[in-house]
Amino acid sequence: MTVSVFQQGALIFTEGDPPDCAYLIEEGRVEIASERGGERVVFDVLGPGEVFGEIAVLDAERRTATARALTEVRLLRIERGQLIERVEQSDPIVRQLLRKLLTRYRSTVAVLRGELESRRDDEEHDSDRGAIAKISLEAALRAALQGGEQLELRLQPIQEVATGRVAGYEALIRWHHPEWGSVAPDRFIQLAEETSLITVVGAFVLREGCRALSALRARSHDVFVTVNVSARQLEAPDFVATVEGVLSESAVDRRGIKVEITESQRLDYARVAQAIDALRGLGLSVVLDDFGTGFSNLSHLHRLHFDAIKLDRSFVRDMGRDHRAMAVVQAIIAIARALGAETVAEGIETPAELEQIRALGVRYAQGYYVGRPVPLAALL
Ligand code: C2E
Ligand code: CA
Ligand code: CA
């Protein structure tokens, strides 16, 4: 930031000028005024610590007022690029709100000037609606997480292929909204990831997963429960502490909890490796979910100390009709075996698919053919 000094009475910028920077007042006083039908209207007089000229910079429109030094002033210039970069890096909802405020400001100025033209176009209207829908979804999710009764885990059986017995369950979150009905996890998990709500969702899922495990263990002593953790959760600095906190609330056997980490482009392997080691340090097992679709970059695979891989549904679907897909599946299974990891195939929808993975020596099978996700109560 550079410092500019203006003498008393000097013009800092004039109404109609193109914007290049905003200013922070270090010393002195600045008057913000405008011409209205030949008359000068003073909007504001600003002093040290205050910022002006930011609106035109943010929405890249001409200055709507004139700034003049009332005394000698020292100003820090905030360059347009610095501001724009920060706005572009901000949360999408904050960005949308900012755009909205700017639009509102501009129309207010237009009304004050008696111009009253409409600045809105349809596109703007649509993106407003999108942002508003998102905000109300986020508010509803926040409320649901506080109450807890709209959120529920469904448990989908995971079968041990060789014996046919149910060895464990994957916990899948469900949200039943009183008015909207059920909201798909894909939709609200992504939203939760854009905010810090994912940490709360994650804690809820783990807590309920532990509760389900305790209940299921009363009937079957070595059953396990898997819970999903998204990339954004792993990134949070308090991730491991949150997991540890939830685990210490119950006396559950930690070896019965497996954490599924979805492959993701947004995480680098070092981060994932760290998270895997921390989770295993807490006594949990780690499964690489949707294996083959993301970071199963061979050059880093040996550094990830996972316990199992879950073959993505797309491989299971394709391997029956494409011998190249089958070859890839065989290679993945061989890698997992060589690394001492267990294998799970997801998306098993037909007896033929189950037979195929049996022939390949995959340890566990999951999918609609084995069983749909059901509430815990249905299993007790
Ligand atoms: P995922 O972890 O890959 O979960 C498997 C998804 O496939 C589930 O959808 C499940 O219901 C569905 N599925 C299971 N068997 C079959 C099958 O035979 N055929 C087909 N076509 N689909 C099958 P769901 O429950 O809608 O979850 C979607 C995704 O949402 C999950 O994908 C996971 O990424 C995310 N998710 C779900 N619950 C949680 C959670 O508690 N935490 C986090 N972070 N993510 C979750
Ligand atoms: Ca999963
Ligand atoms: Ca999956």
CSV table of C-alpha atoms and ligand atoms in Angstrom, one decimal:
chain,number,residue,atom,x,y,z
A,1,MET,CA,0.0,0.0,0.0
A,2,THR,CA,1.4,3.4,-0.9
A,3,VAL,CA,0.7,6.7,1.0
A,4,SER,CA,-0.7,9.7,-0.8
A,5,VAL,CA,-0.9,13.2,0.7
A,6,PHE,CA,-3.5,15.8,-0.4
A,7,GLN,CA,-3.5,19.5,0.6
A,8,GLN,CA,-6.5,21.1,2.1
A,9,GLY,CA,-9.2,21.7,-0.6
A,10,ALA,CA,-7.6,19.2,-3.1
A,11,LEU,CA,-9.9,16.8,-5.1
A,12,ILE,CA,-9.0,13.2,-4.4
A,13,PHE,CA,-11.4,11.9,-7.1
A,14,THR,CA,-14.4,13.4,-8.9
A,15,GLU,CA,-17.9,12.0,-9.6
A,16,GLY,CA,-17.7,10.0,-12.9
A,17,ASP,CA,-14.0,9.2,-12.7
A,18,PRO,CA,-13.1,5.5,-13.4
A,19,PRO,CA,-12.0,3.8,-10.2
A,20,ASP,CA,-8.4,2.5,-9.7
A,21,CYS,CA,-8.2,2.3,-5.9
A,22,ALA,CA,-9.9,2.7,-2.6
A,23,TYR,CA,-8.4,4.8,0.3
A,24,LEU,CA,-7.9,4.3,4.0
A,25,ILE,CA,-7.6,7.7,5.9
A,26,GLU,CA,-4.5,7.8,8.1
A,27,GLU,CA,-4.8,11.5,9.0
A,28,GLY,CA,-7.1,14.4,8.2
A,29,ARG,CA,-10.7,14.7,7.1
A,30,VAL,CA,-12.3,13.9,3.7
A,31,GLU,CA,-15.7,15.2,2.5
A,32,ILE,CA,-17.8,12.9,0.2
A,33,ALA,CA,-20.3,15.0,-1.9
A,34,SER,CA,-22.2,15.1,-5.1
A,35,GLU,CA,-23.8,17.6,-7.4
A,36,ARG,CA,-27.6,17.5,-7.5
A,37,GLY,CA,-29.2,19.9,-10.0
A,38,GLY,CA,-26.4,22.4,-9.6
A,39,GLU,CA,-26.4,22.0,-5.8
A,40,ARG,CA,-23.8,20.3,-3.8
A,41,VAL,CA,-25.0,17.7,-1.4
A,42,VAL,CA,-22.6,16.4,1.3
A,43,PHE,CA,-23.1,12.7,2.0
A,44,ASP,CA,-20.4,12.2,4.6
A,45,VAL,CA,-17.3,13.6,6.3
A,46,LEU,CA,-14.8,10.9,7.1
A,47,GLY,CA,-11.8,10.8,9.5
A,48,PRO,CA,-8.9,8.6,10.4
A,49,GLY,CA,-9.4,4.8,10.2
A,50,GLU,CA,-12.3,5.1,7.7
A,51,VAL,CA,-12.3,3.8,4.1
A,52,PHE,CA,-13.8,5.4,1.0
A,53,GLY,CA,-13.9,4.9,-2.7
A,54,GLU,CA,-14.3,1.1,-2.3
A,55,ILE,CA,-17.7,0.8,-3.9
A,56,ALA,CA,-16.7,1.9,-7.4
A,57,VAL,CA,-13.6,-0.4,-7.1
A,58,LEU,CA,-15.6,-3.4,-6.2
A,59,ASP,CA,-18.3,-3.2,-8.9
A,60,ALA,CA,-16.0,-1.6,-11.5
A,61,GLU,CA,-18.3,1.3,-12.1
A,62,ARG,CA,-17.6,5.1,-12.2
A,63,ARG,CA,-17.3,7.1,-9.0
A,64,THR,CA,-20.8,8.2,-7.7
A,65,ALA,CA,-19.4,11.0,-5.6
A,66,THR,CA,-16.6,13.5,-5.3
A,67,ALA,CA,-14.0,13.2,-2.5
A,68,ARG,CA,-12.2,16.3,-1.3
A,69,ALA,CA,-9.6,16.9,1.4
A,70,LEU,CA,-11.1,19.2,4.1
A,71,THR,CA,-7.7,19.4,5.8
A,72,GLU,CA,-4.3,18.1,4.7
A,73,VAL,CA,-4.8,14.3,4.5
A,74,ARG,CA,-2.6,11.3,4.4
A,75,LEU,CA,-4.2,8.4,2.6
A,76,LEU,CA,-3.2,4.7,2.2
A,77,ARG,CA,-4.1,3.5,-1.3
A,78,ILE,CA,-5.7,0.1,-1.5
A,79,GLU,CA,-5.2,-1.0,-5.1
A,80,ARG,CA,-8.1,-2.4,-7.1
A,81,GLY,CA,-6.3,-5.7,-7.7
A,82,GLN,CA,-5.8,-6.3,-3.9
A,83,LEU,CA,-9.5,-5.9,-3.2
A,84,ILE,CA,-10.7,-7.9,-6.2
A,85,GLU,CA,-8.4,-10.8,-5.3
A,86,ARG,CA,-9.8,-11.0,-1.8
A,87,VAL,CA,-13.3,-10.9,-3.0
A,88,GLU,CA,-12.7,-13.6,-5.5
A,89,GLN,CA,-11.2,-15.9,-2.8
A,90,SER,CA,-14.1,-15.4,-0.5
A,91,ASP,CA,-17.0,-17.7,0.1
A,92,PRO,CA,-19.5,-17.8,-2.8
A,93,ILE,CA,-22.4,-16.8,-0.6
A,94,VAL,CA,-20.5,-13.8,0.8
A,95,ARG,CA,-19.6,-12.8,-2.8
A,96,GLN,CA,-23.2,-13.0,-3.9
A,97,LEU,CA,-24.3,-10.9,-0.9
A,98,LEU,CA,-21.7,-8.3,-1.7
A,99,ARG,CA,-22.9,-8.1,-5.3
A,100,LYS,CA,-26.4,-7.7,-4.0
A,101,LEU,CA,-25.4,-4.9,-1.6
A,102,LEU,CA,-23.6,-3.1,-4.4
A,103,THR,CA,-26.7,-3.4,-6.7
A,104,ARG,CA,-28.8,-2.1,-4.0
A,105,TYR,CA,-26.4,0.8,-3.3
A,106,ARG,CA,-26.4,1.7,-7.0
A,107,SER,CA,-30.1,1.7,-7.3
A,108,THR,CA,-30.4,3.8,-4.2
A,109,VAL,CA,-28.0,6.3,-5.7
A,110,ALA,CA,-30.0,6.2,-8.9
A,111,VAL,CA,-33.3,6.9,-7.0
A,112,LEU,CA,-31.6,9.8,-5.2
A,113,ARG,CA,-30.6,11.2,-8.5
A,114,GLY,CA,-34.1,10.8,-9.8
A,115,GLU,CA,-32.9,8.4,-12.5
A,116,LEU,CA,-34.9,5.4,-11.4
A,117,GLU,CA,-33.8,3.2,-14.2
A,118,SER,CA,-33.8,-0.5,-13.5
A,119,ARG,CA,-30.3,-2.0,-13.4
A,120,ARG,CA,-31.3,-5.5,-12.9
A,121,ASP,CA,-31.3,-8.1,-15.6
A,122,ASP,CA,-32.6,-11.7,-15.6
A,123,GLU,CA,-29.2,-13.3,-15.1
A,124,GLU,CA,-28.7,-11.3,-12.0
A,125,HIS,CA,-32.1,-12.3,-10.8
A,126,ASP,CA,-31.3,-16.0,-11.3
A,127,SER,CA,-28.0,-15.9,-9.4
A,128,ASP,CA,-29.8,-14.1,-6.6
A,129,ARG,CA,-32.3,-16.8,-6.4
A,130,GLY,CA,-29.6,-19.5,-6.4
A,131,ALA,CA,-27.8,-17.7,-3.5
A,132,ILE,CA,-31.0,-17.2,-1.6
A,133,ALA,CA,-31.9,-20.9,-2.0
A,134,LYS,CA,-28.5,-21.8,-0.7
A,135,ILE,CA,-28.7,-19.5,2.3
A,136,SER,CA,-32.1,-20.9,3.3
A,137,LEU,CA,-30.8,-24.5,2.8
A,138,GLU,CA,-27.8,-23.7,5.0
A,139,ALA,CA,-30.0,-22.1,7.7
A,140,ALA,CA,-32.3,-25.2,7.6
A,141,LEU,CA,-29.3,-27.5,7.9
A,142,ARG,CA,-27.9,-25.5,10.8
A,143,ALA,CA,-31.3,-25.8,12.6
A,144,ALA,CA,-31.5,-29.5,11.8
A,145,LEU,CA,-28.1,-30.0,13.3
A,146,GLN,CA,-29.1,-28.2,16.4
A,147,GLY,CA,-32.3,-30.2,16.9
A,148,GLY,CA,-30.9,-33.5,15.5
A,149,GLU,CA,-34.2,-35.2,14.9
A,150,GLN,CA,-34.4,-34.4,11.1
A,151,LEU,CA,-31.0,-36.1,10.6
A,152,GLU,CA,-30.6,-39.8,10.7
A,153,LEU,CA,-28.1,-42.5,9.7
A,154,ARG,CA,-29.2,-45.3,7.4
A,155,LEU,CA,-27.1,-48.5,7.5
A,156,GLN,CA,-26.3,-50.4,4.4
A,157,PRO,CA,-25.1,-54.0,4.9
A,158,ILE,CA,-21.6,-55.1,3.8
A,159,GLN,CA,-21.4,-58.8,3.1
A,160,GLU,CA,-18.4,-61.0,3.5
A,161,VAL,CA,-18.4,-62.7,0.1
A,162,ALA,CA,-16.9,-66.0,1.1
A,163,THR,CA,-19.3,-66.7,3.9
A,164,GLY,CA,-22.4,-64.6,2.9
A,165,ARG,CA,-22.7,-63.2,6.4
A,166,VAL,CA,-23.2,-59.5,7.0
A,167,ALA,CA,-19.8,-58.3,8.4
A,168,GLY,CA,-20.6,-54.6,8.8
A,169,TYR,CA,-22.6,-51.6,7.7
A,170,GLU,CA,-21.9,-48.3,5.9
A,171,ALA,CA,-23.5,-45.3,7.7
A,172,LEU,CA,-25.1,-43.0,5.2
A,173,ILE,CA,-26.7,-39.8,6.3
A,174,ARG,CA,-30.3,-38.8,5.6
A,175,TRP,CA,-32.0,-35.5,6.1
A,176,HIS,CA,-35.8,-35.4,6.3
A,177,HIS,CA,-36.9,-31.8,6.1
A,178,PRO,CA,-40.4,-31.2,7.4
A,179,GLU,CA,-41.5,-29.3,4.3
A,180,TRP,CA,-39.0,-30.3,1.5
A,181,GLY,CA,-39.0,-34.0,2.3
A,182,SER,CA,-35.7,-35.9,2.0
A,183,VAL,CA,-32.7,-33.9,0.8
A,184,ALA,CA,-30.0,-36.0,-1.0
A,185,PRO,CA,-26.7,-36.2,0.9
A,186,ASP,CA,-24.8,-35.2,-2.2
A,187,ARG,CA,-26.6,-31.9,-2.1
A,188,PHE,CA,-26.2,-30.9,1.5
A,189,ILE,CA,-22.8,-32.5,2.1
A,190,GLN,CA,-21.4,-30.2,-0.6
A,191,LEU,CA,-23.2,-27.2,0.9
A,192,ALA,CA,-21.9,-28.2,4.4
A,193,GLU,CA,-18.4,-28.4,2.9
A,194,GLU,CA,-18.6,-24.8,1.7
A,195,THR,CA,-19.1,-23.7,5.3
A,196,SER,CA,-17.8,-24.9,8.7
A,197,LEU,CA,-21.0,-27.0,9.1
A,198,ILE,CA,-19.2,-30.0,7.7
A,199,THR,CA,-17.4,-30.3,11.1
A,200,VAL,CA,-20.8,-30.5,12.9
A,201,VAL,CA,-22.2,-32.9,10.3
A,202,GLY,CA,-19.0,-35.1,10.8
A,203,ALA,CA,-19.3,-35.1,14.6
A,204,PHE,CA,-23.0,-36.0,14.3
A,205,VAL,CA,-22.3,-38.9,11.9
A,206,LEU,CA,-19.4,-40.3,14.0
A,207,ARG,CA,-21.4,-40.0,17.3
A,208,GLU,CA,-24.4,-41.8,15.7
A,209,GLY,CA,-22.1,-44.3,14.0
A,210,CYS,CA,-20.6,-45.2,17.5
A,211,ARG,CA,-24.1,-45.5,18.9
A,212,ALA,CA,-25.1,-47.8,16.0
A,213,LEU,CA,-22.0,-49.9,16.5
A,214,SER,CA,-22.7,-50.4,20.2
A,215,ALA,CA,-26.3,-51.4,19.5
A,216,LEU,CA,-25.3,-53.8,16.7
A,217,ARG,CA,-22.5,-55.4,18.7
A,218,ALA,CA,-25.0,-56.5,21.3
A,219,ARG,CA,-26.2,-58.9,18.6
A,220,SER,CA,-23.1,-59.7,16.7
A,221,HIS,CA,-19.8,-59.3,18.5
A,222,ASP,CA,-17.4,-58.5,15.6
A,223,VAL,CA,-19.6,-56.4,13.3
A,224,PHE,CA,-18.1,-53.0,12.1
A,225,VAL,CA,-19.6,-49.7,11.0
A,226,THR,CA,-18.0,-47.4,8.4
A,227,VAL,CA,-18.5,-43.7,8.4
A,228,ASN,CA,-17.8,-41.2,5.5
A,229,VAL,CA,-15.4,-38.3,5.9
A,230,SER,CA,-15.1,-35.7,3.2
A,231,ALA,CA,-12.0,-34.0,2.1
A,232,ARG,CA,-13.0,-30.7,3.6
A,233,GLN,CA,-13.3,-32.3,7.0
A,234,LEU,CA,-9.7,-33.6,6.8
A,235,GLU,CA,-8.5,-30.1,6.0
A,236,ALA,CA,-10.0,-28.6,9.2
A,237,PRO,CA,-7.2,-28.0,11.8
A,238,ASP,CA,-9.3,-29.5,14.6
A,239,PHE,CA,-10.3,-32.6,12.6
A,240,VAL,CA,-8.4,-35.1,14.7
A,241,ALA,CA,-9.4,-33.4,18.0
A,242,THR,CA,-13.0,-33.5,17.0
A,243,VAL,CA,-12.8,-37.2,16.2
A,244,GLU,CA,-11.0,-37.9,19.4
A,245,GLY,CA,-13.5,-35.9,21.4
A,246,VAL,CA,-16.5,-37.8,20.0
A,247,LEU,CA,-14.8,-41.2,20.5
A,248,SER,CA,-14.0,-40.4,24.1
A,249,GLU,CA,-17.7,-39.8,24.8
A,250,SER,CA,-18.4,-43.5,24.4
A,251,ALA,CA,-16.8,-46.7,25.4
A,252,VAL,CA,-17.1,-48.1,21.9
A,253,ASP,CA,-14.5,-50.6,20.5
A,254,ARG,CA,-12.6,-48.3,18.1
A,255,ARG,CA,-11.5,-51.2,16.0
A,256,GLY,CA,-15.2,-51.6,15.0
A,257,ILE,CA,-15.2,-48.1,13.3
A,258,LYS,CA,-13.8,-47.7,9.8
A,259,VAL,CA,-13.4,-44.3,8.3
A,260,GLU,CA,-14.1,-44.0,4.5
A,261,ILE,CA,-12.1,-41.2,2.9
A,262,THR,CA,-13.2,-40.3,-0.5
A,263,GLU,CA,-10.6,-39.7,-3.1
A,264,SER,CA,-10.5,-36.0,-4.0
A,265,GLN,CA,-8.6,-33.7,-6.3
A,266,ARG,CA,-8.6,-31.0,-3.7
A,267,LEU,CA,-6.4,-32.8,-1.2
A,268,ASP,CA,-2.7,-33.5,-1.7
A,269,TYR,CA,-1.5,-36.9,-0.7
A,270,ALA,CA,0.6,-35.5,2.1
A,271,ARG,CA,-2.5,-34.2,3.8
A,272,VAL,CA,-4.3,-37.5,3.3
A,273,ALA,CA,-1.3,-39.5,4.5
A,274,GLN,CA,-1.2,-37.4,7.7
A,275,ALA,CA,-5.0,-37.8,8.3
A,276,ILE,CA,-4.8,-41.5,7.8
A,277,ASP,CA,-1.9,-41.9,10.2
A,278,ALA,CA,-3.7,-39.8,12.8
A,279,LEU,CA,-6.9,-41.8,12.5
A,280,ARG,CA,-5.1,-45.1,12.8
A,281,GLY,CA,-3.3,-43.7,15.8
A,282,LEU,CA,-6.7,-43.3,17.4
A,283,GLY,CA,-7.3,-47.0,16.8
A,284,LEU,CA,-9.6,-46.6,13.8
A,285,SER,CA,-9.3,-48.4,10.4
A,286,VAL,CA,-9.2,-46.3,7.2
A,287,VAL,CA,-10.8,-47.2,3.8
A,288,LEU,CA,-10.0,-45.3,0.6
A,289,ASP,CA,-13.5,-44.8,-0.9
A,290,ASP,CA,-14.3,-44.6,-4.6
A,291,PHE,CA,-10.9,-46.1,-5.3
A,292,GLY,CA,-9.6,-45.5,-8.8
A,293,THR,CA,-11.5,-42.2,-9.4
A,294,GLY,CA,-9.2,-39.7,-7.7
A,295,PHE,CA,-5.8,-39.6,-6.1
A,296,SER,CA,-4.9,-43.3,-6.4
A,297,ASN,CA,-1.9,-41.8,-8.1
A,298,LEU,CA,0.6,-44.7,-8.1
A,299,SER,CA,3.5,-42.6,-7.1
A,300,HIS,CA,2.1,-41.8,-3.7
A,301,LEU,CA,0.0,-44.9,-3.0
A,302,HIS,CA,2.7,-46.6,-1.0
A,303,ARG,CA,2.8,-43.7,1.4
A,304,LEU,CA,-0.9,-44.0,2.3
A,305,HIS,CA,-1.2,-46.5,5.1
A,306,PHE,CA,-4.8,-47.4,4.6
A,307,ASP,CA,-6.5,-50.7,5.7
A,308,ALA,CA,-8.9,-51.2,2.8
A,309,ILE,CA,-9.9,-49.9,-0.5
A,310,LYS,CA,-13.4,-49.6,-1.9
A,311,LEU,CA,-13.7,-50.2,-5.6
A,312,ASP,CA,-15.8,-47.5,-7.2
A,313,ARG,CA,-19.2,-48.5,-8.5
A,314,SER,CA,-18.3,-47.5,-12.0
A,315,PHE,CA,-15.7,-50.4,-12.2
A,316,VAL,CA,-18.2,-52.9,-11.0
A,317,ARG,CA,-20.7,-51.7,-13.6
A,318,ASP,CA,-18.2,-51.8,-16.5
A,319,MET,CA,-16.2,-55.0,-15.7
A,320,GLY,CA,-18.9,-57.3,-16.9
A,321,ARG,CA,-19.0,-55.9,-20.4
A,322,ASP,CA,-15.5,-54.6,-21.0
A,323,HIS,CA,-12.5,-56.8,-20.6
A,324,ARG,CA,-10.2,-53.8,-20.3
A,325,ALA,CA,-12.3,-52.6,-17.3
A,326,MET,CA,-12.0,-56.1,-15.9
A,327,ALA,CA,-8.2,-56.0,-16.3
A,328,VAL,CA,-8.1,-52.7,-14.4
A,329,VAL,CA,-10.1,-54.2,-11.6
A,330,GLN,CA,-7.8,-57.2,-11.4
A,331,ALA,CA,-4.8,-55.0,-11.2
A,332,ILE,CA,-6.3,-52.9,-8.4
A,333,ILE,CA,-7.1,-56.0,-6.4
A,334,ALA,CA,-3.5,-57.2,-6.9
A,335,ILE,CA,-2.2,-53.9,-5.7
A,336,ALA,CA,-4.4,-53.9,-2.6
A,337,ARG,CA,-3.4,-57.4,-1.8
A,338,ALA,CA,0.3,-56.6,-2.2
A,339,LEU,CA,-0.1,-53.6,0.1
A,340,GLY,CA,-1.9,-55.8,2.7
A,341,ALA,CA,-5.2,-54.0,2.3
A,342,GLU,CA,-8.7,-55.5,2.2
A,343,THR,CA,-11.0,-55.0,-0.7
A,344,VAL,CA,-14.6,-54.0,-0.9
A,345,ALA,CA,-16.7,-53.7,-4.0
A,346,GLU,CA,-19.6,-51.3,-4.0
A,347,GLY,CA,-22.7,-51.0,-6.2
A,348,ILE,CA,-23.3,-54.7,-6.5
A,349,GLU,CA,-26.8,-54.8,-8.0
A,350,THR,CA,-27.0,-58.3,-9.5
A,351,PRO,CA,-26.2,-61.9,-8.6
A,352,ALA,CA,-23.9,-62.0,-11.6
A,353,GLU,CA,-21.8,-59.0,-10.3
A,354,LEU,CA,-21.6,-60.8,-6.9
A,355,GLU,CA,-20.3,-63.9,-8.6
A,356,GLN,CA,-17.7,-61.9,-10.5
A,357,ILE,CA,-16.2,-60.3,-7.5
A,358,ARG,CA,-16.3,-63.6,-5.7
A,359,ALA,CA,-14.2,-65.1,-8.5
A,360,LEU,CA,-11.8,-62.1,-8.2
A,361,GLY,CA,-11.3,-62.8,-4.5
A,362,VAL,CA,-12.8,-59.5,-3.3
A,363,ARG,CA,-13.4,-59.8,0.4
A,364,TYR,CA,-16.6,-57.7,0.9
A,365,ALA,CA,-19.6,-56.8,-1.3
A,366,GLN,CA,-22.0,-53.9,-0.9
A,367,GLY,CA,-24.9,-52.8,-3.0
A,368,TYR,CA,-28.6,-53.0,-3.6
A,369,TYR,CA,-28.4,-56.7,-4.3
A,370,VAL,CA,-26.9,-57.3,-0.9
A,371,GLY,CA,-29.2,-54.8,0.8
A,372,ARG,CA,-30.5,-51.2,0.8
A,373,PRO,CA,-29.6,-48.7,3.5
A,374,VAL,CA,-32.1,-49.1,6.4
A,375,PRO,CA,-32.7,-47.4,9.8
A,376,LEU,CA,-30.9,-48.9,12.8
A,377,ALA,CA,-34.2,-49.9,14.4
A,378,ALA,CA,-34.8,-52.3,11.5
A,379,LEU,CA,-31.7,-54.2,12.4
A,380,LEU,CA,-32.3,-54.7,16.1
B,1,C2E,P1,-20.7,-43.1,-1.2
B,1,C2E,O1,-19.8,-43.0,0.1
B,1,C2E,O2,-20.0,-43.6,-2.4
B,1,C2E,O3,-21.9,-43.9,-0.7
B,1,C2E,C1,-22.5,-44.9,-1.6
B,1,C2E,C2,-23.8,-44.3,-2.2
B,1,C2E,O4,-24.2,-45.3,-3.2
B,1,C2E,C3,-24.9,-44.2,-1.3
B,1,C2E,O5,-25.7,-43.1,-1.8
B,1,C2E,C4,-25.7,-45.5,-1.4
B,1,C2E,O6,-27.0,-45.4,-1.0
B,1,C2E,C5,-25.5,-45.7,-2.9
B,1,C2E,N1,-25.6,-47.1,-3.2
B,1,C2E,C6,-25.4,-48.2,-2.4
B,1,C2E,N2,-25.6,-49.3,-3.1
B,1,C2E,C7,-25.9,-49.0,-4.4
B,1,C2E,C8,-26.2,-49.8,-5.6
B,1,C2E,O7,-26.2,-51.0,-5.6
B,1,C2E,N3,-26.4,-49.1,-6.7
B,1,C2E,C9,-26.4,-47.7,-6.7
B,1,C2E,N4,-26.7,-47.1,-7.9
B,1,C2E,N5,-26.2,-47.0,-5.6
B,1,C2E,C10,-25.9,-47.6,-4.5
B,1,C2E,P2,-26.1,-41.9,-0.8
B,1,C2E,O8,-26.5,-42.4,0.5
B,1,C2E,O9,-27.1,-41.1,-1.6
B,1,C2E,O10,-24.8,-41.1,-0.6
B,1,C2E,C11,-24.2,-40.4,-1.6
B,1,C2E,C12,-22.8,-39.9,-1.2
B,1,C2E,O11,-23.0,-38.9,-0.2
B,1,C2E,C13,-21.9,-40.9,-0.5
B,1,C2E,O12,-21.3,-41.7,-1.5
B,1,C2E,C14,-21.0,-40.0,0.2
B,1,C2E,O13,-20.0,-39.5,-0.6
B,1,C2E,C15,-21.9,-38.9,0.7
B,1,C2E,N6,-22.3,-39.2,2.1
B,1,C2E,C16,-23.3,-39.9,2.5
B,1,C2E,N7,-23.4,-40.0,3.8
B,1,C2E,C17,-22.3,-39.2,4.3
B,1,C2E,C18,-21.8,-38.8,5.6
B,1,C2E,O14,-22.3,-39.2,6.6
B,1,C2E,N8,-20.7,-38.0,5.6
B,1,C2E,C19,-20.1,-37.5,4.4
B,1,C2E,N9,-19.1,-36.8,4.6
B,1,C2E,N10,-20.6,-37.9,3.2
B,1,C2E,C20,-21.7,-38.7,3.1
B,2,CA,CA,-18.6,-44.3,1.3
B,3,CA,CA,-18.3,-44.9,-2.7
